XYZ file of C-alpha atoms in Angstrom:
507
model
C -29.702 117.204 -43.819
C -32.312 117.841 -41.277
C -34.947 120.549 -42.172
C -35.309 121.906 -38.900
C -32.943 124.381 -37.755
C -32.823 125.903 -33.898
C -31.602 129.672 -34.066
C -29.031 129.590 -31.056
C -26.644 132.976 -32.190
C -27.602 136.250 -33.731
C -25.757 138.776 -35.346
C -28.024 142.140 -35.585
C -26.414 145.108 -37.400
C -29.689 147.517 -38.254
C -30.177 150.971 -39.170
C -33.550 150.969 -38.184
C -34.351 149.723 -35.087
C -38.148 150.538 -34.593
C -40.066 147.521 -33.773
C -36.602 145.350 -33.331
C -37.042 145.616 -29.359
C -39.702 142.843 -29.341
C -37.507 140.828 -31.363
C -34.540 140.739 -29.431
C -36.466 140.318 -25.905
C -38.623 136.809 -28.160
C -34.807 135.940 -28.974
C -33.384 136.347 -25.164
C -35.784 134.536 -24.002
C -34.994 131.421 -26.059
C -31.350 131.725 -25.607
C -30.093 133.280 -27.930
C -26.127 134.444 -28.230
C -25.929 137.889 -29.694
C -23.281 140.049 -31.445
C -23.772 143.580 -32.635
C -21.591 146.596 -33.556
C -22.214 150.383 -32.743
C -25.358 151.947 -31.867
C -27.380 148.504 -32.548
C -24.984 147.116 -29.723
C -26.050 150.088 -27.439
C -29.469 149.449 -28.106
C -29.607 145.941 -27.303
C -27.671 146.739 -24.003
C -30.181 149.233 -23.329
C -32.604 146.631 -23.357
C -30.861 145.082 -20.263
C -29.632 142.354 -22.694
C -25.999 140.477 -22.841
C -24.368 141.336 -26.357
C -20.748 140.559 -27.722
C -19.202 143.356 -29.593
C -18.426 142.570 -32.800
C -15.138 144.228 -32.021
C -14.201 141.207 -29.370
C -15.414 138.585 -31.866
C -12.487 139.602 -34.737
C -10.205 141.104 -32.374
C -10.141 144.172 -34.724
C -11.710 147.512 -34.139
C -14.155 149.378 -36.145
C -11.840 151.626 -38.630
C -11.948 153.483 -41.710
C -15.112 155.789 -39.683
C -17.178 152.812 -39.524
C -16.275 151.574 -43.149
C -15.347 148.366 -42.049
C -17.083 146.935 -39.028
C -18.388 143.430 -40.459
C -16.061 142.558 -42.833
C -13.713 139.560 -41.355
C -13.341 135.321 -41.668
C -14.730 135.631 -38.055
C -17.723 136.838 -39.270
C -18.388 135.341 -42.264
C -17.130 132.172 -41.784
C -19.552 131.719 -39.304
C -22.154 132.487 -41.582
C -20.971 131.091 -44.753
C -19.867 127.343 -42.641
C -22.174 124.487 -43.958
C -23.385 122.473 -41.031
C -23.295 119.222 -42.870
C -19.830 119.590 -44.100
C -17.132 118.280 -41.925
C -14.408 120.298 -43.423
C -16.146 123.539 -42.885
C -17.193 122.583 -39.114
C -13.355 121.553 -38.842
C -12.053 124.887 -39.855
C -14.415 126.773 -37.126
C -13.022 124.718 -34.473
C -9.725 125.532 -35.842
C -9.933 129.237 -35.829
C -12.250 129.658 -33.174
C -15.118 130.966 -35.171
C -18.832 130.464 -33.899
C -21.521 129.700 -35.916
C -24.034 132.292 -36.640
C -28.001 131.309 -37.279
C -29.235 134.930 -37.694
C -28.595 137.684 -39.378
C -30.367 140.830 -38.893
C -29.403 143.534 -40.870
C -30.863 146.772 -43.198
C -28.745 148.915 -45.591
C -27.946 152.725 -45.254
C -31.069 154.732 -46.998
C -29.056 155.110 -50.287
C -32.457 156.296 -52.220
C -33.747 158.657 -49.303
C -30.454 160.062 -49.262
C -30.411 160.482 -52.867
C -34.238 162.198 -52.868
C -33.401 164.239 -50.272
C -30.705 166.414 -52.368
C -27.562 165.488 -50.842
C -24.499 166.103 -51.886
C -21.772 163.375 -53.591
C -19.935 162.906 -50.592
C -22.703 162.113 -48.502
C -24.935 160.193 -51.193
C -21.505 158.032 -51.734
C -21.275 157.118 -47.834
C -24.538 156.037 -47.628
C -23.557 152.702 -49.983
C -23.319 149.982 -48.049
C -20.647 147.637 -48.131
C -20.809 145.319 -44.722
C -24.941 145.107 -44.713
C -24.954 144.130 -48.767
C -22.429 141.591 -47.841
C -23.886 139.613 -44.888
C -27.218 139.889 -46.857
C -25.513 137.922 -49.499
C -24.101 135.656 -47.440
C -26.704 134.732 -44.913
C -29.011 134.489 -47.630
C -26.972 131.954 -49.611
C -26.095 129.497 -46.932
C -29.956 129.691 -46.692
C -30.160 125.954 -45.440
C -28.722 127.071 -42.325
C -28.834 130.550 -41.735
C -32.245 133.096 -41.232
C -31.760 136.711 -42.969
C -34.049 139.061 -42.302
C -32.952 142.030 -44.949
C -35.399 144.929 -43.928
C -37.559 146.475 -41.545
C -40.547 145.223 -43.493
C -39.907 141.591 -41.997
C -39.720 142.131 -38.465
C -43.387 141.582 -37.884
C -43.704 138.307 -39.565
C -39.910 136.800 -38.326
C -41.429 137.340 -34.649
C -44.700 135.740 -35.931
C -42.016 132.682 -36.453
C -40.300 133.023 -32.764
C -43.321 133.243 -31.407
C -45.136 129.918 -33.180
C -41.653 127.734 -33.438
C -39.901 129.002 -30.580
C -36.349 130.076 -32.531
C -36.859 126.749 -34.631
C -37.201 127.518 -38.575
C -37.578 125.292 -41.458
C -35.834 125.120 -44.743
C -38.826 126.735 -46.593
C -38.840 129.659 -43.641
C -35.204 130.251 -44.401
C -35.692 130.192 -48.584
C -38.385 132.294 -48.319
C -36.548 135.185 -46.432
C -33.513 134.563 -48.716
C -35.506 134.807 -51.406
C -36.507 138.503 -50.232
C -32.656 139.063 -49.259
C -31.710 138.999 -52.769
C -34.380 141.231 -53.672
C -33.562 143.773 -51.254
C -29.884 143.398 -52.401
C -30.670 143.723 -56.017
C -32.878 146.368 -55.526
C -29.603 147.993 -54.101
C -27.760 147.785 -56.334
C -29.733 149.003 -58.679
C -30.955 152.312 -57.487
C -26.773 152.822 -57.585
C -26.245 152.135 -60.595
C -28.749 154.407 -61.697
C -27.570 156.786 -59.462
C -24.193 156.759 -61.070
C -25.245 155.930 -64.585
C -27.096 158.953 -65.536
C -30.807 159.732 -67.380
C -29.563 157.146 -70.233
C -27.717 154.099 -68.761
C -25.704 151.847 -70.665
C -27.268 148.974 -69.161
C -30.997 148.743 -68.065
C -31.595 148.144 -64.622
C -35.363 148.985 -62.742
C -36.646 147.630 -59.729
C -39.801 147.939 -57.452
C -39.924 146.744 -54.552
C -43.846 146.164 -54.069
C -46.119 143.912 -55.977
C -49.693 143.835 -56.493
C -51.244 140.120 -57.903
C -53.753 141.170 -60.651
C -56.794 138.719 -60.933
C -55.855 137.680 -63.985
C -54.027 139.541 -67.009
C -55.454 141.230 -70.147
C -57.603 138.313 -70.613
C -58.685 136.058 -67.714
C -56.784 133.022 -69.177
C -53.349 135.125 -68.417
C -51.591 135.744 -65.225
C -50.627 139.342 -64.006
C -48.850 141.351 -61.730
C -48.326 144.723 -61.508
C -44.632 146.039 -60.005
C -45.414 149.922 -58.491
C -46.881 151.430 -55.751
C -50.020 152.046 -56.913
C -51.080 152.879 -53.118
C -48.312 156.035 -53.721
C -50.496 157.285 -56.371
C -54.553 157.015 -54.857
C -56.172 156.337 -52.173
C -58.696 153.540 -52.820
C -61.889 154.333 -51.126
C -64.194 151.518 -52.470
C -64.575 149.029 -55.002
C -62.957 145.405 -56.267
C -59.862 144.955 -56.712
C -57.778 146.911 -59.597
C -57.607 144.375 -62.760
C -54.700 144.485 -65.187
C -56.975 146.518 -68.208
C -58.442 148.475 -64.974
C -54.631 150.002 -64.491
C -53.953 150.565 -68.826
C -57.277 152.789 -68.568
C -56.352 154.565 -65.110
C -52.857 155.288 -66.386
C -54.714 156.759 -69.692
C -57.164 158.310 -67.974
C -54.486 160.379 -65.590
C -52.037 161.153 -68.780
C -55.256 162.826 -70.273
C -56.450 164.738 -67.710
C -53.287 166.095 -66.705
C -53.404 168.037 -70.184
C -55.938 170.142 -69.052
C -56.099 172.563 -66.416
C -59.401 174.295 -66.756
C -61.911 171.942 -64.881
C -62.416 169.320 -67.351
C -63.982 165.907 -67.320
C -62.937 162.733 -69.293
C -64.551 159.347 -69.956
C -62.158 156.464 -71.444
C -63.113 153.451 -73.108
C -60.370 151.287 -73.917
C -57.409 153.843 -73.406
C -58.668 156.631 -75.729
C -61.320 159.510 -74.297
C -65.015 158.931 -75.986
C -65.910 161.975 -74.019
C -64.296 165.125 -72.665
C -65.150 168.541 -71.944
C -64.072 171.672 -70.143
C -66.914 174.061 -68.488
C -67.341 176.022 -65.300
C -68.136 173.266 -63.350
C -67.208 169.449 -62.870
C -71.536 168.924 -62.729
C -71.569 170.883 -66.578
C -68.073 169.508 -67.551
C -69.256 165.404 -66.849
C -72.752 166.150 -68.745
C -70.506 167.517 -71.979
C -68.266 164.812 -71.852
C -71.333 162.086 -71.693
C -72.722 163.862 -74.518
C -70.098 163.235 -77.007
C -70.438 159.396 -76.320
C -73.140 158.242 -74.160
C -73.252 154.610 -75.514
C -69.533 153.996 -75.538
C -69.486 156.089 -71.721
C -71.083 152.674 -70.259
C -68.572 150.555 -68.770
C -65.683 153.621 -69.070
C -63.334 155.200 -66.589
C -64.144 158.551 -64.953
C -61.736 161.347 -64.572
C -61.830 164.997 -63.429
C -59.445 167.187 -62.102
C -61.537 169.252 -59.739
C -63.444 167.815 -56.334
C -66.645 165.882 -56.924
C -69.702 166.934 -55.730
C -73.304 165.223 -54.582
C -74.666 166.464 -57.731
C -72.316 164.940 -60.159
C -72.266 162.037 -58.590
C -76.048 161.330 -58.878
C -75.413 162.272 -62.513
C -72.826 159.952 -62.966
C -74.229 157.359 -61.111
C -76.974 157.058 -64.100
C -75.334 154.455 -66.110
C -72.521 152.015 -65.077
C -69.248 152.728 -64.713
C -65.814 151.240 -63.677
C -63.537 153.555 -62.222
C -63.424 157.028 -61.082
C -60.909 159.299 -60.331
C -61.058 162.616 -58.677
C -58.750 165.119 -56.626
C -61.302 164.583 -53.627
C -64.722 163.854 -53.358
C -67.828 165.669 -50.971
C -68.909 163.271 -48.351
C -72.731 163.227 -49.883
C -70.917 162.683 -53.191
C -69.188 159.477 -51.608
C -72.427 158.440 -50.275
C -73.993 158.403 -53.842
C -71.121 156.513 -55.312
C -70.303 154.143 -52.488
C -73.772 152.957 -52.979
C -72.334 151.109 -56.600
C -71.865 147.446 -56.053
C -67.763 147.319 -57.257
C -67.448 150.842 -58.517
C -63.855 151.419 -57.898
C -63.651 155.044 -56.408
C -59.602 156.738 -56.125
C -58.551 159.861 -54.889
C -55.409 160.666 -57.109
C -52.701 162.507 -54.685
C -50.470 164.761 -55.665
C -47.619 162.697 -57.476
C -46.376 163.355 -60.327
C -45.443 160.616 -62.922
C -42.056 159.066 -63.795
C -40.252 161.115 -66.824
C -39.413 158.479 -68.185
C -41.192 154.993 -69.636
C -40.714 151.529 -70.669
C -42.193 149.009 -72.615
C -41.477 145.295 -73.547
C -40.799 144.578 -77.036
C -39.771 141.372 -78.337
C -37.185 140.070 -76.185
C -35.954 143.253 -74.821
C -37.381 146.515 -73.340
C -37.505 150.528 -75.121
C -37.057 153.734 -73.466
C -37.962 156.953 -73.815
C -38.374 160.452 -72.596
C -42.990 160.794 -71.508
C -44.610 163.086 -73.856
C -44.593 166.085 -71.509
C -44.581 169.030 -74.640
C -48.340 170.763 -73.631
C -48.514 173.456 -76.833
C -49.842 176.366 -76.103
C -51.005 179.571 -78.660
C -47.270 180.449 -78.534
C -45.988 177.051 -80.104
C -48.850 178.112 -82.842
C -48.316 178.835 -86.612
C -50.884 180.412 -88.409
C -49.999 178.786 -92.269
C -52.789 180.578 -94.088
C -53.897 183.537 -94.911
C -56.592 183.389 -92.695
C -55.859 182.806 -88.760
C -58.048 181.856 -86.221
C -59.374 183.735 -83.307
C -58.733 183.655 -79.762
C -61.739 181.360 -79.280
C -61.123 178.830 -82.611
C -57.436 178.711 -81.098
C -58.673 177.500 -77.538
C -60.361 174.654 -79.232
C -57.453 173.776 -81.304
C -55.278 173.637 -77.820
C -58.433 171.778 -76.713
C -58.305 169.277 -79.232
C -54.810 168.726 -79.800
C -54.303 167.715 -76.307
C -56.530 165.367 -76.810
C -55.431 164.276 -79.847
C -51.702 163.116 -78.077
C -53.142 160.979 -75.902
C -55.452 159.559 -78.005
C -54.043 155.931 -80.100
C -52.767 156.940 -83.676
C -53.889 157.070 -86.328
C -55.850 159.660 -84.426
C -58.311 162.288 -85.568
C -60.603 164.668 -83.043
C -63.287 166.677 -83.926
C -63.667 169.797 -81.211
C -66.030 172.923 -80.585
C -66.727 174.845 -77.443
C -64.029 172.790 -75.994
C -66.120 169.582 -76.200
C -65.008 166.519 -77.821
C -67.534 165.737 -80.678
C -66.024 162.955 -81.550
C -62.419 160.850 -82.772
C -61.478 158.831 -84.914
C -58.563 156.251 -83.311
C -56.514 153.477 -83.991
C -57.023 153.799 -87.717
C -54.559 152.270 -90.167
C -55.343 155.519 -92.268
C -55.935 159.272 -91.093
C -58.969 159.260 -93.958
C -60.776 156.665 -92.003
C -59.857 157.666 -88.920
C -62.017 161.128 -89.820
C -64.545 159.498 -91.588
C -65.111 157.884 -88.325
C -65.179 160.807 -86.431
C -67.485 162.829 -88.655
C -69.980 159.537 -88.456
C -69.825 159.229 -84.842
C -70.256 162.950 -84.177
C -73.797 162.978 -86.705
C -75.067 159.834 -84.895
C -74.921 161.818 -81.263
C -76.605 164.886 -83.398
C -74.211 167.082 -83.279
C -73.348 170.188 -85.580
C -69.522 170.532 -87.265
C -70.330 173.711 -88.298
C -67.661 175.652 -87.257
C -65.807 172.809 -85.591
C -62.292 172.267 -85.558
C -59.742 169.827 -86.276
C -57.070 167.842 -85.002
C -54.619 165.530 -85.906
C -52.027 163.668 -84.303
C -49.657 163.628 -87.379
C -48.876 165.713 -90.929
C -51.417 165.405 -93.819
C -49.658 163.681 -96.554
C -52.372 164.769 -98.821
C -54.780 167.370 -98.605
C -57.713 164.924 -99.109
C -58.795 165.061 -94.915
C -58.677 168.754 -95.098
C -61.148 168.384 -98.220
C -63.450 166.105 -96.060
C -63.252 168.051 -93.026
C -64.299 171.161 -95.727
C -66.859 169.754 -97.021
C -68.398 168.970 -93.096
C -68.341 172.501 -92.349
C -64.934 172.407 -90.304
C -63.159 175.411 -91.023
C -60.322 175.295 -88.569
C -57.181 172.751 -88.295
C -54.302 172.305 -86.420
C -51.924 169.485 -87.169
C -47.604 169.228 -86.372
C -46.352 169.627 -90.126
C -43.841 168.483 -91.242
C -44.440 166.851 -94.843
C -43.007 167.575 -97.883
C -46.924 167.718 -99.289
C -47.418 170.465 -96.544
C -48.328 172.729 -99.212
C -51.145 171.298 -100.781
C -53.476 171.201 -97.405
C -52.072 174.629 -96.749
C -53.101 175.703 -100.592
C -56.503 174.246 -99.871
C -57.265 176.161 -96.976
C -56.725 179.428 -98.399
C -58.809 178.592 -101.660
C -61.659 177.693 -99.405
C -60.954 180.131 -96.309
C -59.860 177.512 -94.158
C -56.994 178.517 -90.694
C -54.270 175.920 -90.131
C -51.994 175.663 -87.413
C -48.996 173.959 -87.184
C -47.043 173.107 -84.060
C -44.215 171.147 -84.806
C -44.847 168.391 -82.419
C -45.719 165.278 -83.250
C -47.595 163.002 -80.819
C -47.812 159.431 -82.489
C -48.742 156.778 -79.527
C -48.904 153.236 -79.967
């Protein structure tokens, strides 16, 4: 079987035909036969090239309102026809079928359709049928045939005229097959899910794009991250985005998009070690780096509002990874341009998928994102005392970040600063015990602090501790049957609880 294949005939079917006028002119200059169908046909004549209607070839029209164009033995059984194989060869000679080297071909925008808001009808003819299937079948008779599935290839195919003169080799013709049954499983699956509903029977995702991590979670693994991260920010400096890099951005925008007041965040390891909300981003950063200073070094960045010059000379005090801002001054991007590898983003205005996934053994889980943002209306007062309009910001303040914070979680709050947290314990107690440590080693008071928790107390024992701190304020979701002993506790020691109802457990 020789390697080396000469493209000699062409069939180009395309919905999008920007940049294809180069191609067919590298193409016609080499020889090349071509066959088309509708207005790709026109456009190749209007390029003062010779083109056989697809139409002649079959000796059938296009019927059906262009449903079936493409789909005939004269078509694909000069595709599908192995070179090598005698029989095959025999039966084009038989039935006066050429053979076809090239396919070029793209697929009705089923997903644009579908975003745009169209109705049924016209979502429904926007499925392919005749592009899916000479994808398919140029791509598997890849040992003699070239398919180039999408738009995105034209650039690099003409690369190849232009360096082999119409000759490709087996590896040139995997590779774009390769990509031809990506773009047709990519397809098919946006249907599916088009059809199947929020909760599919079957699971089917797909992203088209790829980005090759420099290594994994540790540098001994391999990863790759399927997205378009380049829909979400705009990079503006810095090395490349690492595997733990995108676990701490994706924390650090699910936190921050809690908050609405201008508020500034600093992750460590998934789970804010500072965060505050004041009148400005410069006062907001300088309360967040007070509730951890040591664990702020090495941390992600976050704010919702634009940076300015002044923050960013703050900020650029101590080493950080990765910040992540609205927008940014231009004398604030001088000041943090000038940081050998600090990764700088501009987040735009996308919001994130409603729904998530997550690999588990030897499958995958779904569910609904924790979207539920309480506010004092989901709030209720369980005591005898309830707290004021200012206690009951800090309880919002802290229970938001309490759900985005790793269970077993416990935050300790006042002024809408984040004193400290407790995370990741295996029990609530130590999970506050850590808190109330890490708040007295950064000198701060818990008089009059308040207290969060990600789950129900299933004794009253951290209310007790909290008590004993000077916390007088708590708001957790309720929920156990023991309910009634933290609730009992509060009012013996004028203590307001809060319940909301909501859980927010994250693993």
């Amino acid at each position: 079987m020789s390697e080396l294949k000469k493209i000699k005939s062409a069939l180009i079917s395309v919905y999008h035909k920007d940049g294809l006028d180069e191609i067919i002119a590298k193409l016609d200059n080499i020889g090349v036969k071509f066959y088309s169908t509708g207005g790709t046909k026109d456009f190749i004549e209007g390029l003062n090239v010779a083109v056989t209607a697809v139409e002649e070839l079959t000796s059938y029209p296009s019927i059906l309102g262009g449903r079936v164009k493409t789909l005939h033995p004269k078509v694909f059984g000069g595709i599908l026809a192995r070179r090598e194989n005698e029989g095959d060869i025999s039966q084009l000679a038989q039935y006066e079928i050429p053979e076809i080297d090239l396919v070029i071909v793209d697929l009705y925008p089923f997903e644009a359709t579908v975003a745009s808001g169209a109705s049924d009808a016209e979502i429904i003819e926007k499925i392919d049928i005749g592009g899916i299937s000479l994808i398919r079948g140029a791509a598997k008779n890849f040992n003699d045939v070239v398919i180039i599935s999408n738009q995105g290839q034209y650039a690099s195919f003409y690369d190849l005229l232009e360096s082999g003169n119409g000759l490709t080799t087996l590896e040139d013709r995997r590779r774009y097959a390769v990509e031809a049954f990506a773009t047709s499983s990519h397809y098919d699956s946006a249907i599916y899910n088009y059809f199947a509903g929020e909760w599919p029977a079957h699971f089917r995702q797909s992203f088209n794009s790829a980005k090759h991590l420099r290594y994994g979670e540790n540098p001994h693994q391999q990863g790759v991250f399927f997205g378009n991260f380049d829909a979400m920010f705009d990079q503006l400096g810095g090395k490349e985005i690492s595997y733990n890099n995108l676990l701490d951005i994706d924390a650090a925008v699910n936190l921050i998009d809690e908050f609405t007041d201008t508020t500034f965040a600093i992750l460590k390891h998934n789970n804010a070690c500072g965060c505050a909300s004041r009148d400005t981003v410069l006062d907001s950063y300088l309360a967040a780096l007070a509730g951890d200073p040591v664990s702020a070094y090495g941390g992600i960045f976050v704010t919702n509002r634009t940076i300015d010059k002044a923050t960013a000379e703050e900020a650029g005090k101590i080493f950080f990874e990765v910040i992540i801002a609205p927008d940014y001054h231009t004398d604030a991007l001088e000041v943090l341009r000038s940081k050998k590898n600090l990764i700088i983003l501009i987040r735009k205005n996308v919001d994130l998928p409603a729904v998530q996934y997550r690999s588990v053994l030897n499958g995958t889980i779904m569910q609904n994102r924790d979207l539920k943002r309480e506010t004092d209306q989901d709030l209720q007062p369980v005591t005898k005392i309830s707290p004021d309009s200012k206690i009951i910001n800090d309880l919002l303040f802290a229970n938001r970040l309490v759900k985005q914070s790793k269970s077993n979680t416990i935050v300790l709050a006042k002024g809408k600063q984040l004193l400290a947290s407790g995370v990741g314990q295996t029990s609530r107690v130590d999970a506050l015990r850590q808190a109330i440590e890490k708040a007295k080693s950064f000198g701060f008071d818990l008089n009059g602090a308040v207290m969060a928790s990600d789950a129900f107390f299933p004794f009253p024992d951290c209310v007790e501790i909290a008590f004993n701190e000077g916390i007088r304020s708590v708001i957790q979701p309720g929920g156990s049957i023991r309910d009634k002993l933290s609730i009992e506790f509060c009012d013996s020691h004028e203590m307001s609880m809060v319940i909301t109802g909501f859980r927010h457990f994250k693993h």
